[in-house]
Amino acid sequence: MKKQVFQIALFLGLQLSLAASAQETAKASQQSQGEKISLHVPNFARGLVEKWVIEYRKTNPKVDFQFVSGKSHDHGNSISVTTDDDAIRVARLAVLPVTAKGSEAQQLVGSHALNAKKLKSLFFVKDELDDERKESKLEQQLHIITGNSQLSASRLYAAHFHQETADYKGKKIQGDDSFLNLAISRDPLGVTVNSLSNIFDLESRLLNPSLALLPLDIDRQGRQVLGEGRLDDIIQLLEQEEYTEIPVGSVGLSYSHANPVLNDFAAWVLRNGVQYVHQYGLLSLSAKELTAQQHRVAQKDLAQK
């Protein structure tokens, strides 16, 4: 009897040992393969995030990043680049109104500088309570074309003027905002709004030769900088000055703070990755805002330990 009990105990102990060994083997295998992170990134930030991945993996080679399309379903193991206010902010996005160079729309606008009130009247439908407002001849002639995706610059532009995307006049284009350039090139009267990274050539640092900025009623320095059309000068201007005619919003990382690998990547971006934002047409955070975001990540990280 004692011998049978001993054999049963020995058998159970062996099974538990094998199970523990299998778990350790699986864990070691997973660690050797590295952490797999899904990245959901809009096209305006794709080049920047690719640069981040290259630099981050120089010191963290076991982290495997995969760019995926569509909405994130595995929130515990993915990072989304978003313009949502509650994300960890890492950069800023500026939006300007444009048309096709040499188009009939450019000729109609001419040298008529557009202030915030005129921009709102041009792009958005009339408020039902605003009985005094009448459409100008210019508004009646131009065709408004805007993006309709969740991450379109059109959303930031609308929010800046306290409007909804449904309030835009004209045609809405599905897909990435880069398609807006093609849309206005096919419509002689078309005008749109887009982010700097979509309307400037990131290699030459000059305005896309097929596009023209709409003239804005801002101060002399601002008009000169926009008129010269050099990306780095415009970025510097918008980091120093604020204009009601030029919306600037945040770009951030949305992810589960319960995952220490994701927290580490976000901390690395705020420490090292932000140096590349100008290269890809985005504005830097202010020093105060950068420090605040670093503290947010550090607090989230400590909360998980």
XYZ file of C-alpha atoms in Angstrom:
305
model
C 0.000 0.000 0.000
C 2.795 2.381 0.984
C 4.589 1.479 -2.221
C 1.514 2.378 -4.321
C 1.083 5.712 -2.529
C 4.768 6.449 -3.113
C 4.443 5.598 -6.812
C 1.348 7.816 -7.184
C 3.096 10.702 -5.434
C 6.144 10.204 -7.602
C 4.005 10.180 -10.736
C 2.149 13.364 -9.750
C 5.404 15.074 -8.877
C 6.849 14.120 -12.234
C 3.784 15.476 -14.062
C 3.983 18.774 -12.174
C 7.674 19.017 -12.936
C 7.070 18.378 -16.638
C 4.282 20.994 -16.725
C 6.513 23.568 -15.048
C 9.327 22.742 -17.433
C 6.986 23.158 -20.426
C 5.867 26.557 -19.141
C 9.460 27.688 -18.677
C 10.347 26.434 -22.157
C 7.398 28.284 -23.707
C 8.300 31.437 -21.811
C 11.941 31.225 -22.885
C 10.894 30.582 -26.469
C 8.605 33.625 -26.428
C 11.379 35.805 -24.997
C 13.875 34.569 -27.576
C 11.419 35.354 -30.357
C 10.854 38.812 -28.930
C 7.813 40.917 -28.177
C 5.531 41.453 -31.177
C 3.984 44.921 -31.368
C 1.360 45.984 -33.917
C 1.594 49.577 -35.180
C -1.471 51.379 -36.547
C -0.139 54.504 -38.247
C -1.740 57.029 -40.663
C 0.283 57.858 -43.763
C 1.192 61.383 -42.614
C 3.233 59.837 -39.766
C 4.368 56.595 -41.423
C 7.885 57.788 -42.294
C 8.435 59.161 -38.798
C 7.321 55.978 -37.050
C 9.459 53.855 -39.396
C 12.425 55.995 -38.339
C 11.531 55.469 -34.671
C 11.388 51.709 -35.121
C 14.809 51.609 -36.800
C 16.447 53.668 -34.059
C 14.649 51.961 -31.159
C 15.585 48.461 -32.318
C 19.286 49.363 -32.292
C 19.126 48.981 -28.506
C 16.008 46.773 -28.317
C 16.482 44.218 -31.114
C 14.088 41.626 -29.675
C 11.038 43.871 -30.072
C 9.326 43.004 -33.345
C 7.208 45.826 -34.805
C 4.626 45.132 -37.495
C 2.748 47.852 -39.377
C -0.875 46.839 -39.810
C -3.891 48.502 -41.416
C -7.353 48.986 -40.000
C -8.415 49.478 -36.403
C -6.537 47.901 -33.535
C -8.156 44.826 -31.976
C -5.295 43.648 -29.750
C -5.167 46.717 -27.517
C -2.783 45.050 -25.072
C -0.054 44.603 -27.674
C -0.504 47.462 -30.137
C 0.181 51.168 -30.519
C -1.930 53.577 -32.550
C -0.796 56.992 -33.736
C -3.770 59.264 -33.261
C -4.902 62.865 -32.929
C -7.082 62.080 -29.889
C -6.548 64.427 -26.956
C -6.162 61.647 -24.371
C -3.190 60.013 -26.139
C 0.417 60.467 -25.009
C 1.323 63.529 -27.076
C 4.590 63.329 -29.017
C 4.301 66.008 -31.729
C 1.972 68.591 -33.285
C 0.227 68.752 -36.636
C -0.418 71.960 -38.637
C -3.082 72.263 -41.353
C -3.219 74.729 -44.255
C -5.745 75.415 -47.039
C -4.503 74.620 -50.559
C -5.541 74.385 -54.198
C -3.913 73.194 -57.421
C -1.210 75.519 -58.745
C -2.377 77.537 -61.751
C -5.953 76.402 -61.258
C -9.026 78.529 -61.765
C -9.509 78.411 -57.989
C -6.088 80.000 -57.418
C -6.910 82.745 -59.907
C -10.270 83.431 -58.248
C -8.758 83.718 -54.774
C -5.914 85.842 -56.131
C -4.472 88.118 -53.489
C -7.634 88.109 -51.348
C -6.231 87.283 -47.925
C -8.561 85.041 -45.926
C -9.020 85.657 -42.224
C -10.545 83.147 -39.790
C -14.092 84.392 -40.405
C -13.728 84.103 -44.191
C -12.165 80.652 -43.930
C -15.054 79.439 -41.818
C -17.552 80.858 -44.316
C -15.670 79.333 -47.239
C -15.397 75.772 -45.925
C -18.496 75.286 -43.781
C -22.227 75.508 -44.365
C -24.072 78.490 -43.017
C -25.272 78.309 -39.432
C -29.089 78.256 -39.384
C -29.074 80.935 -36.688
C -26.848 83.244 -38.742
C -29.501 85.018 -40.835
C -27.219 87.941 -41.702
C -24.514 85.904 -43.385
C -24.605 85.805 -47.155
C -22.346 83.747 -49.377
C -19.802 85.791 -51.256
C -19.275 85.311 -54.967
C -15.994 83.547 -54.192
C -17.725 81.065 -51.871
C -20.335 80.311 -54.485
C -17.754 79.558 -57.152
C -15.204 77.404 -55.327
C -15.649 73.654 -54.772
C -14.779 72.373 -51.292
C -13.150 68.927 -51.136
C -12.241 67.432 -47.743
C -11.073 64.152 -46.219
C -13.501 61.885 -44.397
C -11.310 59.408 -42.493
C -10.990 59.283 -38.715
C -7.458 60.704 -38.918
C -8.021 63.259 -41.670
C -6.613 66.745 -41.154
C -10.127 67.911 -42.019
C -11.269 66.836 -38.543
C -8.664 68.995 -36.829
C -9.546 71.901 -39.114
C -13.268 71.583 -38.333
C -12.696 71.339 -34.573
C -10.535 74.475 -34.676
C -13.474 76.438 -36.090
C -15.927 74.765 -33.674
C -17.544 72.787 -36.475
C -18.310 69.129 -37.176
C -16.973 67.321 -40.236
C -20.592 66.981 -41.361
C -20.683 70.801 -41.612
C -18.201 70.926 -44.493
C -19.530 72.039 -47.829
C -18.882 70.081 -50.988
C -17.407 66.628 -51.528
C -15.831 64.306 -48.951
C -13.093 61.889 -50.030
C -12.577 58.504 -48.373
C -9.078 57.163 -47.745
C -5.820 58.873 -46.924
C -5.481 62.657 -47.155
C -2.808 62.284 -49.823
C -5.688 61.566 -52.231
C -6.918 65.131 -51.716
C -4.025 66.439 -53.826
C -5.223 64.314 -56.728
C -8.826 65.373 -56.190
C -8.116 69.107 -56.432
C -5.828 68.549 -59.423
C -8.846 67.121 -61.257
C -11.183 69.955 -60.293
C -10.151 73.428 -61.547
C -12.294 75.012 -58.814
C -11.320 72.623 -56.022
C -9.811 73.704 -52.696
C -9.012 71.614 -49.633
C -7.140 71.559 -46.316
C -4.213 69.260 -45.565
C -1.296 68.690 -43.194
C 2.216 69.972 -43.895
C 3.570 66.480 -44.550
C 1.029 65.999 -47.350
C 1.516 69.346 -49.087
C 5.307 69.683 -48.842
C 8.027 67.558 -50.413
C 9.918 66.145 -47.417
C 13.092 65.746 -49.481
C 13.353 69.197 -51.094
C 11.577 70.837 -48.094
C 9.566 72.924 -50.580
C 5.861 73.125 -51.358
C 4.673 70.388 -53.704
C 5.096 71.991 -57.174
C 1.547 71.047 -58.133
C 0.014 72.922 -55.180
C -0.565 76.516 -54.079
C -1.358 77.765 -50.580
C -4.426 79.956 -50.211
C -3.403 83.451 -49.015
C -4.129 84.085 -45.342
C -4.783 87.359 -43.547
C -2.007 87.072 -40.966
C 0.881 89.343 -39.944
C 3.580 90.430 -42.371
C 6.154 87.927 -41.142
C 3.672 85.066 -41.452
C 2.623 86.072 -44.967
C 6.257 86.270 -46.045
C 7.154 82.851 -44.622
C 4.113 81.173 -46.177
C 4.740 82.960 -49.466
C 8.308 81.650 -49.665
C 7.008 78.122 -49.133
C 9.927 76.578 -47.241
C 8.822 73.837 -44.875
C 11.412 74.354 -42.140
C 10.725 78.088 -41.960
C 6.982 77.414 -41.690
C 7.540 74.858 -38.916
C 9.713 77.351 -37.022
C 7.106 80.084 -37.482
C 4.241 77.933 -36.183
C 6.262 76.777 -33.182
C 6.798 80.417 -32.216
C 3.507 82.038 -33.238
C -0.177 81.141 -33.033
C -2.691 82.124 -35.713
C -6.439 81.671 -35.586
C -6.244 81.032 -39.334
C -3.860 78.044 -38.952
C -5.049 75.113 -36.812
C -2.376 73.183 -34.914
C -3.320 69.964 -33.101
C -1.589 67.152 -31.253
C -0.273 63.813 -32.486
C -0.015 61.080 -29.883
C 0.438 57.416 -29.029
C -2.541 55.413 -27.813
C -1.767 52.072 -26.153
C -2.303 49.885 -23.088
C -0.127 51.157 -20.243
C -0.309 47.690 -18.669
C 2.281 46.526 -21.202
C 5.782 47.596 -20.029
C 7.239 47.178 -23.539
C 4.783 49.721 -24.936
C 5.492 52.083 -22.061
C 9.212 51.755 -22.711
C 8.752 52.566 -26.399
C 6.642 55.648 -25.581
C 9.263 56.806 -23.068
C 11.992 56.305 -25.701
C 10.013 58.344 -28.257
C 9.654 61.241 -25.811
C 13.328 61.009 -24.889
C 14.938 60.303 -28.275
C 12.354 60.059 -31.052
C 11.046 63.620 -30.879
C 14.254 64.896 -32.488
C 13.008 63.553 -35.846
C 9.548 65.187 -36.004
C 10.648 68.201 -38.086
C 12.175 65.893 -40.681
C 8.719 64.458 -41.335
C 6.724 67.689 -41.420
C 5.494 67.819 -37.825
C 5.967 70.427 -35.110
C 7.744 69.781 -31.816
C 6.034 69.954 -28.448
C 6.992 72.866 -26.247
C 9.591 72.054 -23.587
C 6.900 72.320 -20.905
C 4.525 69.994 -22.747
C 7.287 67.481 -23.473
C 8.163 67.310 -19.766
C 4.501 66.863 -18.866
C 4.127 63.938 -21.282
C 7.314 62.308 -19.981
C 5.876 62.496 -16.467
C 2.617 60.907 -17.687
C 4.483 57.913 -19.108
C 6.706 57.585 -16.023
C 3.665 57.575 -13.736
C 1.904 54.948 -15.868
C 5.054 52.840 -15.843
C 5.462 53.042 -12.065
C 1.792 52.157 -11.578
C 2.371 48.831 -13.340
C 5.380 47.854 -11.210
